[in-house]
Amino acid sequence: MTVSVVLVTVVWALREPPPSQPRTDETATGALTPEKIPLVTGDESLIDIFTRPGCPVCHIIPGIPSATGQVGPPLVLSTTGAQRLKDPGYRGEAKTVHEYIVESVLDPQRFVVQGYPAHTMPTWYGSKLSALALEKIAAYLERQTAGDSVP
Ligand code: HEC
C-alpha cells in the first residue's frame, strides 16, 4: 500500500518539470554548440578527448564508457574503414583508414555513411580539436573492431 502511494506520488511528480527548472526544447545533440565545447588539446586522457567534444552522444566507441550513441555509426574503423574507402560513392581524398577518420571528423559531409543522416555530425570540430587530439582519435579508432562494440 505504502509502495503504491509512493509510486503514484513519483509518477505525479514526473508529469511536469518542476517550475524552478525552465523547460528547454534542446535535444541531447542540439545542446552541442561550439560555444559549449572546450578546446581539446590532446593532452587529456583518451576518455576526455572523446567525451569533451561530445562524440559519445552519437557514437558507440569501444572502451569509452557512456559512448553508446546511435545517431552515427559505431566507430569501429578497423572493421568498417576499408569498406568506406572502397565504396563507389566515396569522393574523399583519404588513402588510409587513418586519413579517412581525420577527414570524417574535419569534414563529415565529404562522405555520408549510408543509412545515417547527413548534416548531423558537427562540422566545426576543426576549430575545437588540436592536431594532437585528432591524431590520437584516429590512432585509437582505426584499431577498434566491430566485435569490441558488443559488451
Ligand atoms: C550530433 C551527432 C554526432 C556527433 C556529436 C559526432 N558525430 Fe561522428 N557521425 C555522426 C553521423 C550521423 C555520422 C554518419 C554520417 C556521416 O558520415 O556524416 C558520423 C560519422 C562519423 C565517422 C565516419 C564513421 C564511419 O563509419 O565511416 C567518424 C570517424 C566520426 N563520425 C567520428 C566522430 C568523432 C571522433 C566525434 C567527436 C569528436 C563525432 N564523430 C561526433 C554524428 C555525430
Short mmCIF file of N, CA and C and ligand atoms in Angstrom, two decimals:
data_model
loop_
_atom_site.label_atom_id
_atom_site.label_comp_id
_atom_site.label_asym_id
_atom_site.label_seq_id
_atom_site.Cartn_x
_atom_site.Cartn_y
_atom_site.Cartn_z
N MET A 1 0.84 -1.20 0.00
CA MET A 1 0.00 0.00 0.00
C MET A 1 0.88 1.26 0.00
N THR A 2 1.82 1.29 0.95
CA THR A 2 2.71 2.45 1.01
C THR A 2 3.46 2.60 -0.31
N VAL A 3 3.88 1.43 -0.84
CA VAL A 3 4.65 1.45 -2.07
C VAL A 3 3.85 2.11 -3.19
N SER A 4 2.57 1.71 -3.31
CA SER A 4 1.79 2.27 -4.41
C SER A 4 1.54 3.77 -4.20
N VAL A 5 1.39 4.18 -2.96
CA VAL A 5 1.21 5.62 -2.71
C VAL A 5 2.45 6.37 -3.15
N VAL A 6 3.61 5.81 -2.79
CA VAL A 6 4.87 6.45 -3.18
C VAL A 6 4.97 6.51 -4.70
N LEU A 7 4.63 5.39 -5.35
CA LEU A 7 4.71 5.32 -6.81
C LEU A 7 3.84 6.37 -7.46
N VAL A 8 2.61 6.46 -6.99
CA VAL A 8 1.68 7.44 -7.56
C VAL A 8 2.26 8.84 -7.39
N THR A 9 2.84 9.08 -6.22
CA THR A 9 3.41 10.41 -5.98
C THR A 9 4.54 10.69 -6.95
N VAL A 10 5.40 9.66 -7.14
CA VAL A 10 6.54 9.84 -8.03
C VAL A 10 6.06 10.08 -9.46
N VAL A 11 5.13 9.26 -9.90
CA VAL A 11 4.63 9.40 -11.27
C VAL A 11 4.00 10.79 -11.43
N TRP A 12 3.26 11.21 -10.43
CA TRP A 12 2.63 12.53 -10.48
C TRP A 12 3.70 13.62 -10.58
N ALA A 13 4.72 13.47 -9.75
CA ALA A 13 5.77 14.48 -9.72
C ALA A 13 6.51 14.56 -11.06
N LEU A 14 6.59 13.41 -11.75
CA LEU A 14 7.35 13.38 -13.01
C LEU A 14 6.54 13.91 -14.19
N ARG A 15 5.23 14.12 -13.96
CA ARG A 15 4.38 14.55 -15.08
C ARG A 15 4.82 15.89 -15.65
N GLU A 16 5.15 16.79 -14.76
CA GLU A 16 5.54 18.13 -15.21
C GLU A 16 6.92 18.45 -14.65
N PRO A 17 7.74 19.16 -15.41
CA PRO A 17 9.02 19.56 -14.82
C PRO A 17 8.75 20.54 -13.68
N PRO A 18 9.52 20.47 -12.60
CA PRO A 18 9.29 21.41 -11.51
C PRO A 18 9.44 22.83 -12.02
N PRO A 19 8.64 23.76 -11.51
CA PRO A 19 8.63 25.12 -12.04
C PRO A 19 9.99 25.79 -11.97
N SER A 20 10.85 25.36 -11.04
CA SER A 20 12.15 26.01 -10.91
C SER A 20 13.05 25.71 -12.11
N GLN A 21 12.76 24.58 -12.81
CA GLN A 21 13.61 24.26 -13.97
C GLN A 21 12.91 24.71 -15.25
N PRO A 22 13.46 25.71 -15.92
CA PRO A 22 12.81 26.16 -17.14
C PRO A 22 12.83 25.05 -18.19
N ARG A 23 11.77 24.94 -18.93
CA ARG A 23 11.71 23.93 -19.99
C ARG A 23 12.61 24.33 -21.13
N THR A 24 13.35 23.39 -21.65
CA THR A 24 14.10 23.68 -22.86
C THR A 24 13.73 22.63 -23.89
N ASP A 25 13.80 23.00 -25.10
CA ASP A 25 13.47 22.05 -26.15
C ASP A 25 14.73 21.48 -26.79
N GLU A 26 15.86 21.72 -26.12
CA GLU A 26 17.11 21.20 -26.67
C GLU A 26 17.16 19.68 -26.55
N THR A 27 17.48 19.03 -27.62
CA THR A 27 17.71 17.59 -27.54
C THR A 27 19.15 17.40 -27.09
N ALA A 28 19.51 16.16 -26.84
CA ALA A 28 20.88 15.90 -26.40
C ALA A 28 21.88 16.41 -27.44
N THR A 29 21.55 16.22 -28.70
CA THR A 29 22.51 16.64 -29.73
C THR A 29 22.40 18.14 -29.99
N GLY A 30 21.23 18.70 -29.83
CA GLY A 30 21.06 20.13 -30.06
C GLY A 30 21.88 20.95 -29.09
N ALA A 31 22.22 20.35 -27.93
CA ALA A 31 22.97 21.08 -26.92
C ALA A 31 24.44 21.22 -27.30
N LEU A 32 24.84 20.50 -28.34
CA LEU A 32 26.25 20.54 -28.75
C LEU A 32 26.51 21.72 -29.65
N THR A 33 26.82 22.86 -29.06
CA THR A 33 27.17 24.01 -29.88
C THR A 33 28.64 24.33 -29.60
N PRO A 34 29.31 24.94 -30.57
CA PRO A 34 30.74 25.15 -30.39
C PRO A 34 31.07 25.94 -29.14
N GLU A 35 30.18 26.86 -28.75
CA GLU A 35 30.46 27.68 -27.56
C GLU A 35 30.58 26.83 -26.30
N LYS A 36 29.89 25.68 -26.30
CA LYS A 36 29.86 24.86 -25.09
C LYS A 36 30.98 23.82 -25.05
N ILE A 37 31.71 23.71 -26.15
CA ILE A 37 32.75 22.67 -26.21
C ILE A 37 34.11 23.32 -25.97
N PRO A 38 34.84 22.85 -24.95
CA PRO A 38 36.16 23.43 -24.72
C PRO A 38 37.14 22.96 -25.78
N LEU A 39 38.22 23.70 -25.93
CA LEU A 39 39.28 23.27 -26.85
C LEU A 39 39.91 22.00 -26.30
N VAL A 40 40.06 21.01 -27.15
CA VAL A 40 40.69 19.76 -26.72
C VAL A 40 42.12 19.77 -27.24
N THR A 41 43.08 19.80 -26.32
CA THR A 41 44.48 19.96 -26.71
C THR A 41 45.12 18.65 -27.14
N GLY A 42 44.57 17.54 -26.62
CA GLY A 42 45.18 16.24 -26.92
C GLY A 42 46.00 15.73 -25.74
N ASP A 43 46.22 16.59 -24.73
CA ASP A 43 46.96 16.14 -23.54
C ASP A 43 46.02 15.51 -22.52
N GLU A 44 44.72 15.56 -22.75
CA GLU A 44 43.75 14.97 -21.84
C GLU A 44 43.82 13.44 -21.93
N SER A 45 43.11 12.79 -21.03
CA SER A 45 43.01 11.33 -21.12
C SER A 45 42.23 11.00 -22.39
N LEU A 46 42.40 9.78 -22.86
CA LEU A 46 41.70 9.37 -24.08
C LEU A 46 40.18 9.52 -23.90
N ILE A 47 39.71 9.17 -22.71
CA ILE A 47 38.26 9.27 -22.45
C ILE A 47 37.81 10.72 -22.60
N ASP A 48 38.59 11.65 -22.05
CA ASP A 48 38.21 13.07 -22.17
C ASP A 48 38.30 13.57 -23.61
N ILE A 49 39.29 13.06 -24.33
CA ILE A 49 39.44 13.50 -25.72
C ILE A 49 38.17 13.18 -26.51
N PHE A 50 37.55 12.04 -26.20
CA PHE A 50 36.31 11.69 -26.90
C PHE A 50 35.08 12.31 -26.25
N THR A 51 35.12 12.43 -24.93
CA THR A 51 33.91 12.85 -24.23
C THR A 51 33.69 14.36 -24.31
N ARG A 52 34.75 15.14 -24.17
CA ARG A 52 34.58 16.61 -24.18
C ARG A 52 33.93 17.13 -25.45
N PRO A 53 34.34 16.65 -26.61
CA PRO A 53 33.65 17.16 -27.81
C PRO A 53 32.30 16.51 -28.07
N GLY A 54 31.89 15.57 -27.21
CA GLY A 54 30.53 15.04 -27.33
C GLY A 54 30.36 13.84 -28.26
N CYS A 55 31.46 13.23 -28.70
CA CYS A 55 31.33 12.08 -29.61
C CYS A 55 30.40 10.98 -29.05
N PRO A 56 30.46 10.69 -27.73
CA PRO A 56 29.62 9.59 -27.20
C PRO A 56 28.12 9.82 -27.34
N VAL A 57 27.72 11.07 -27.53
CA VAL A 57 26.29 11.35 -27.70
C VAL A 57 25.76 10.63 -28.94
N CYS A 58 26.59 10.52 -29.94
CA CYS A 58 26.13 10.00 -31.23
C CYS A 58 26.78 8.68 -31.64
N HIS A 59 27.84 8.28 -30.95
CA HIS A 59 28.58 7.11 -31.43
C HIS A 59 28.83 6.07 -30.33
N ILE A 60 28.79 4.81 -30.73
CA ILE A 60 29.35 3.76 -29.90
C ILE A 60 30.85 3.77 -30.14
N ILE A 61 31.62 3.84 -29.05
CA ILE A 61 33.08 3.78 -29.17
C ILE A 61 33.57 2.74 -28.18
N PRO A 62 34.08 1.61 -28.66
CA PRO A 62 34.53 0.58 -27.74
C PRO A 62 35.55 1.13 -26.74
N GLY A 63 35.39 0.78 -25.49
CA GLY A 63 36.35 1.19 -24.47
C GLY A 63 36.10 2.56 -23.89
N ILE A 64 35.14 3.30 -24.43
CA ILE A 64 34.83 4.63 -23.88
C ILE A 64 33.48 4.53 -23.16
N PRO A 65 33.51 4.60 -21.84
CA PRO A 65 32.26 4.45 -21.10
C PRO A 65 31.29 5.55 -21.53
N SER A 66 30.04 5.22 -21.57
CA SER A 66 28.97 6.16 -21.94
C SER A 66 28.92 6.43 -23.45
N ALA A 67 29.83 5.89 -24.21
CA ALA A 67 29.76 6.11 -25.66
C ALA A 67 28.85 5.05 -26.27
N THR A 68 27.56 5.31 -26.16
CA THR A 68 26.56 4.34 -26.62
C THR A 68 25.59 4.98 -27.60
N GLY A 69 25.95 6.15 -28.13
CA GLY A 69 25.06 6.86 -29.04
C GLY A 69 24.84 6.09 -30.33
N GLN A 70 23.66 6.25 -30.90
CA GLN A 70 23.34 5.50 -32.12
C GLN A 70 22.90 6.41 -33.25
N VAL A 71 23.23 7.68 -33.14
CA VAL A 71 22.87 8.62 -34.21
C VAL A 71 23.78 8.38 -35.42
N GLY A 72 25.04 8.11 -35.14
CA GLY A 72 26.02 7.81 -36.19
C GLY A 72 26.47 6.36 -36.07
N PRO A 73 27.31 5.91 -37.01
CA PRO A 73 27.77 4.51 -36.98
C PRO A 73 28.70 4.24 -35.80
N PRO A 74 28.73 2.99 -35.33
CA PRO A 74 29.72 2.63 -34.30
C PRO A 74 31.12 2.91 -34.84
N LEU A 75 31.98 3.49 -34.02
CA LEU A 75 33.31 3.86 -34.51
C LEU A 75 34.26 2.69 -34.34
N VAL A 76 34.11 1.74 -35.26
CA VAL A 76 34.93 0.52 -35.25
C VAL A 76 35.63 0.45 -36.61
N LEU A 77 36.51 1.41 -36.84
CA LEU A 77 37.05 1.61 -38.17
C LEU A 77 38.01 0.52 -38.63
N SER A 78 38.51 -0.29 -37.68
CA SER A 78 39.33 -1.42 -38.13
C SER A 78 38.46 -2.38 -38.93
N THR A 79 37.19 -2.45 -38.58
CA THR A 79 36.24 -3.28 -39.31
C THR A 79 35.65 -2.55 -40.51
N THR A 80 35.26 -1.30 -40.33
CA THR A 80 34.47 -0.62 -41.36
C THR A 80 35.29 0.29 -42.29
N GLY A 81 36.47 0.72 -41.84
CA GLY A 81 37.23 1.73 -42.58
C GLY A 81 37.54 1.35 -44.02
N ALA A 82 38.02 0.11 -44.22
CA ALA A 82 38.41 -0.31 -45.57
C ALA A 82 37.21 -0.29 -46.51
N GLN A 83 36.04 -0.69 -45.99
CA GLN A 83 34.82 -0.67 -46.82
C GLN A 83 34.50 0.76 -47.27
N ARG A 84 34.68 1.71 -46.38
CA ARG A 84 34.36 3.10 -46.75
C ARG A 84 35.23 3.55 -47.91
N LEU A 85 36.54 3.25 -47.82
CA LEU A 85 37.46 3.71 -48.86
C LEU A 85 37.15 3.05 -50.20
N LYS A 86 36.60 1.83 -50.15
CA LYS A 86 36.29 1.10 -51.39
C LYS A 86 34.91 1.46 -51.93
N ASP A 87 34.11 2.14 -51.13
CA ASP A 87 32.74 2.46 -51.52
C ASP A 87 32.75 3.28 -52.82
N PRO A 88 31.97 2.84 -53.83
CA PRO A 88 31.95 3.58 -55.10
C PRO A 88 31.52 5.03 -54.91
N GLY A 89 30.77 5.30 -53.86
CA GLY A 89 30.31 6.67 -53.63
C GLY A 89 31.33 7.53 -52.88
N TYR A 90 32.46 6.93 -52.51
CA TYR A 90 33.44 7.70 -51.74
C TYR A 90 34.18 8.69 -52.62
N ARG A 91 34.13 9.97 -52.28
CA ARG A 91 34.76 11.01 -53.09
C ARG A 91 35.82 11.77 -52.31
N GLY A 92 36.18 11.25 -51.18
CA GLY A 92 37.17 11.96 -50.36
C GLY A 92 38.58 11.76 -50.87
N GLU A 93 39.53 12.25 -50.10
CA GLU A 93 40.92 12.17 -50.54
C GLU A 93 41.76 11.21 -49.74
N ALA A 94 41.14 10.57 -48.75
CA ALA A 94 41.92 9.69 -47.87
C ALA A 94 42.39 8.45 -48.61
N LYS A 95 43.62 8.04 -48.29
CA LYS A 95 44.16 6.81 -48.88
C LYS A 95 44.25 5.71 -47.82
N THR A 96 44.25 6.11 -46.57
CA THR A 96 44.34 5.13 -45.49
C THR A 96 43.15 5.34 -44.55
N VAL A 97 42.89 4.33 -43.72
CA VAL A 97 41.79 4.44 -42.76
C VAL A 97 42.07 5.59 -41.79
N HIS A 98 43.33 5.73 -41.41
CA HIS A 98 43.72 6.83 -40.52
C HIS A 98 43.31 8.18 -41.13
N GLU A 99 43.67 8.37 -42.39
CA GLU A 99 43.32 9.63 -43.07
C GLU A 99 41.81 9.78 -43.19
N TYR A 100 41.14 8.65 -43.42
CA TYR A 100 39.68 8.70 -43.55
C TYR A 100 39.03 9.19 -42.25
N ILE A 101 39.56 8.74 -41.12
CA ILE A 101 38.98 9.16 -39.84
C ILE A 101 39.17 10.66 -39.65
N VAL A 102 40.39 11.14 -39.90
CA VAL A 102 40.66 12.57 -39.76
C VAL A 102 39.74 13.37 -40.68
N GLU A 103 39.63 12.92 -41.92
CA GLU A 103 38.76 13.60 -42.88
C GLU A 103 37.31 13.60 -42.40
N SER A 104 36.86 12.46 -41.86
CA SER A 104 35.46 12.35 -41.41
C SER A 104 35.16 13.30 -40.25
N VAL A 105 36.16 13.55 -39.42
CA VAL A 105 35.94 14.44 -38.27
C VAL A 105 35.97 15.90 -38.72
N LEU A 106 36.89 16.22 -39.63
CA LEU A 106 37.02 17.62 -40.06
C LEU A 106 35.97 18.01 -41.08
N ASP A 107 35.53 17.05 -41.87
CA ASP A 107 34.65 17.36 -43.00
C ASP A 107 33.61 16.25 -43.16
N PRO A 108 32.68 16.14 -42.20
CA PRO A 108 31.76 14.99 -42.17
C PRO A 108 30.88 14.88 -43.41
N GLN A 109 30.70 15.97 -44.13
CA GLN A 109 29.83 15.91 -45.30
C GLN A 109 30.51 15.31 -46.52
N ARG A 110 31.82 15.16 -46.44
CA ARG A 110 32.58 14.67 -47.59
C ARG A 110 32.06 13.30 -48.03
N PHE A 111 31.78 12.48 -47.04
CA PHE A 111 31.20 11.17 -47.35
C PHE A 111 30.23 10.84 -46.23
N VAL A 112 28.97 10.65 -46.59
CA VAL A 112 27.96 10.34 -45.57
C VAL A 112 27.71 8.83 -45.60
N VAL A 113 27.97 8.20 -44.48
CA VAL A 113 27.83 6.75 -44.41
C VAL A 113 26.37 6.37 -44.67
N GLN A 114 26.20 5.41 -45.57
CA GLN A 114 24.85 5.00 -45.96
C GLN A 114 24.04 4.55 -44.74
N GLY A 115 22.79 4.99 -44.70
CA GLY A 115 21.91 4.59 -43.61
C GLY A 115 21.96 5.55 -42.43
N TYR A 116 22.82 6.57 -42.52
CA TYR A 116 22.92 7.55 -41.43
C TYR A 116 22.63 8.94 -41.96
N PRO A 117 22.16 9.83 -41.07
CA PRO A 117 21.74 11.15 -41.55
C PRO A 117 22.90 12.07 -41.89
N ALA A 118 22.75 12.79 -43.01
CA ALA A 118 23.71 13.84 -43.36
C ALA A 118 23.42 15.08 -42.51
N HIS A 119 24.32 16.04 -42.52
CA HIS A 119 24.12 17.32 -41.82
C HIS A 119 23.79 17.12 -40.36
N THR A 120 24.36 16.12 -39.74
CA THR A 120 24.06 15.84 -38.34
C THR A 120 25.32 15.95 -37.49
N MET A 121 26.39 15.34 -37.96
CA MET A 121 27.64 15.47 -37.21
C MET A 121 28.12 16.91 -37.30
N PRO A 122 28.55 17.48 -36.16
CA PRO A 122 29.02 18.87 -36.20
C PRO A 122 30.14 19.05 -37.22
N THR A 123 30.16 20.23 -37.85
CA THR A 123 31.16 20.49 -38.89
C THR A 123 32.27 21.40 -38.36
N TRP A 124 32.23 21.71 -37.08
CA TRP A 124 33.19 22.68 -36.54
C TRP A 124 34.27 22.04 -35.66
N TYR A 125 34.46 20.74 -35.77
CA TYR A 125 35.47 20.12 -34.90
C TYR A 125 36.89 20.58 -35.24
N GLY A 126 37.09 21.03 -36.48
CA GLY A 126 38.42 21.51 -36.84
C GLY A 126 38.88 22.66 -35.96
N SER A 127 37.94 23.41 -35.41
CA SER A 127 38.32 24.55 -34.57
C SER A 127 38.36 24.18 -33.09
N LYS A 128 38.04 22.94 -32.75
CA LYS A 128 37.99 22.54 -31.35
C LYS A 128 39.00 21.45 -30.99
N LEU A 129 39.45 20.72 -31.99
CA LEU A 129 40.37 19.61 -31.74
C LEU A 129 41.75 19.98 -32.27
N SER A 130 42.75 19.89 -31.41
CA SER A 130 44.11 20.16 -31.87
C SER A 130 44.56 19.02 -32.79
N ALA A 131 45.66 19.25 -33.50
CA ALA A 131 46.20 18.21 -34.38
C ALA A 131 46.54 16.97 -33.56
N LEU A 132 47.04 17.18 -32.34
CA LEU A 132 47.39 16.04 -31.49
C LEU A 132 46.15 15.25 -31.09
N ALA A 133 45.09 15.97 -30.74
CA ALA A 133 43.84 15.29 -30.36
C ALA A 133 43.30 14.47 -31.54
N LEU A 134 43.33 15.08 -32.71
CA LEU A 134 42.84 14.38 -33.91
C LEU A 134 43.67 13.12 -34.19
N GLU A 135 44.96 13.27 -34.00
CA GLU A 135 45.88 12.17 -34.23
C GLU A 135 45.56 11.01 -33.27
N LYS A 136 45.31 11.34 -32.03
CA LYS A 136 45.00 10.30 -31.04
C LYS A 136 43.66 9.66 -31.32
N ILE A 137 42.70 10.46 -31.75
CA ILE A 137 41.38 9.94 -32.10
C ILE A 137 41.51 8.93 -33.24
N ALA A 138 42.25 9.33 -34.28
CA ALA A 138 42.38 8.45 -35.45
C ALA A 138 43.15 7.18 -35.08
N ALA A 139 44.23 7.34 -34.30
CA ALA A 139 45.04 6.18 -33.93
C ALA A 139 44.22 5.19 -33.11
N TYR A 140 43.33 5.69 -32.28
CA TYR A 140 42.51 4.81 -31.46
C TYR A 140 41.41 4.13 -32.28
N LEU A 141 40.69 4.95 -33.06
CA LEU A 141 39.53 4.40 -33.78
C LEU A 141 39.93 3.41 -34.86
N GLU A 142 41.11 3.59 -35.45
CA GLU A 142 41.48 2.67 -36.53
C GLU A 142 41.82 1.28 -35.99
N ARG A 143 41.95 1.16 -34.68
CA ARG A 143 42.25 -0.15 -34.09
C ARG A 143 41.00 -0.85 -33.56
N GLN A 144 39.84 -0.18 -33.56
CA GLN A 144 38.65 -0.77 -32.96
C GLN A 144 37.90 -1.65 -33.97
N THR A 145 37.49 -2.82 -33.49
CA THR A 145 36.77 -3.75 -34.36
C THR A 145 35.32 -3.91 -33.89
N ALA A 146 34.47 -4.36 -34.81
CA ALA A 146 33.04 -4.46 -34.50
C ALA A 146 32.79 -5.35 -33.30
N GLY A 147 33.58 -6.41 -33.17
CA GLY A 147 33.39 -7.31 -32.04
C GLY A 147 33.52 -6.60 -30.71
N ASP A 148 34.40 -5.57 -30.67
CA ASP A 148 34.65 -4.85 -29.42
C ASP A 148 33.43 -4.06 -28.96
N SER A 149 32.54 -3.73 -29.91
CA SER A 149 31.44 -2.85 -29.53
C SER A 149 30.33 -3.63 -28.82
N VAL A 150 30.39 -4.95 -28.90
CA VAL A 150 29.40 -5.76 -28.19
C VAL A 150 29.99 -6.07 -26.81
N PRO A 151 29.37 -5.56 -25.78
CA PRO A 151 29.95 -5.74 -24.45
C PRO A 151 30.02 -7.23 -24.06
C1 HEC B 1 25.44 15.01 -33.34
C2 HEC B 1 25.89 13.66 -33.63
C3 HEC B 1 27.36 13.40 -33.85
C4 HEC B 1 28.43 13.79 -33.06
C5 HEC B 1 28.40 14.62 -31.81
C6 HEC B 1 29.60 13.20 -33.66
N1 HEC B 1 29.26 12.50 -34.77
FE1 HEC B 1 30.52 11.41 -35.94
N2 HEC B 1 28.97 10.98 -37.21
C7 HEC B 1 27.65 11.30 -37.00
C8 HEC B 1 26.84 10.80 -38.09
C9 HEC B 1 25.34 10.96 -38.24
C10 HEC B 1 27.72 10.15 -38.96
C11 HEC B 1 27.36 9.42 -40.26
C12 HEC B 1 27.06 10.38 -41.37
C13 HEC B 1 28.32 10.95 -41.93
O1 HEC B 1 29.16 10.17 -42.40
O2 HEC B 1 28.49 12.18 -41.87
C14 HEC B 1 29.07 10.27 -38.37
C15 HEC B 1 30.23 9.74 -38.93
C16 HEC B 1 31.46 9.70 -38.28
C17 HEC B 1 32.62 9.00 -38.78
C18 HEC B 1 32.69 8.12 -40.02
C19 HEC B 1 32.33 6.71 -39.50
C20 HEC B 1 32.29 5.61 -40.49
O3 HEC B 1 31.88 4.52 -40.09
O4 HEC B 1 32.65 5.80 -41.66
C21 HEC B 1 33.63 9.20 -37.87
C22 HEC B 1 35.05 8.65 -37.93
C23 HEC B 1 33.09 10.04 -36.82
N3 HEC B 1 31.76 10.32 -37.11
C24 HEC B 1 33.80 10.45 -35.72
C25 HEC B 1 33.31 11.29 -34.74
C26 HEC B 1 34.12 11.81 -33.64
C27 HEC B 1 35.56 11.45 -33.37
C28 HEC B 1 33.29 12.65 -32.94
C29 HEC B 1 33.67 13.53 -31.76
C30 HEC B 1 34.84 14.39 -31.96
C31 HEC B 1 31.99 12.63 -33.57
N4 HEC B 1 32.04 11.81 -34.66
C32 HEC B 1 30.88 13.34 -33.14
C33 HEC B 1 27.14 12.01 -35.93
C34 HEC B 1 27.91 12.59 -34.92
#
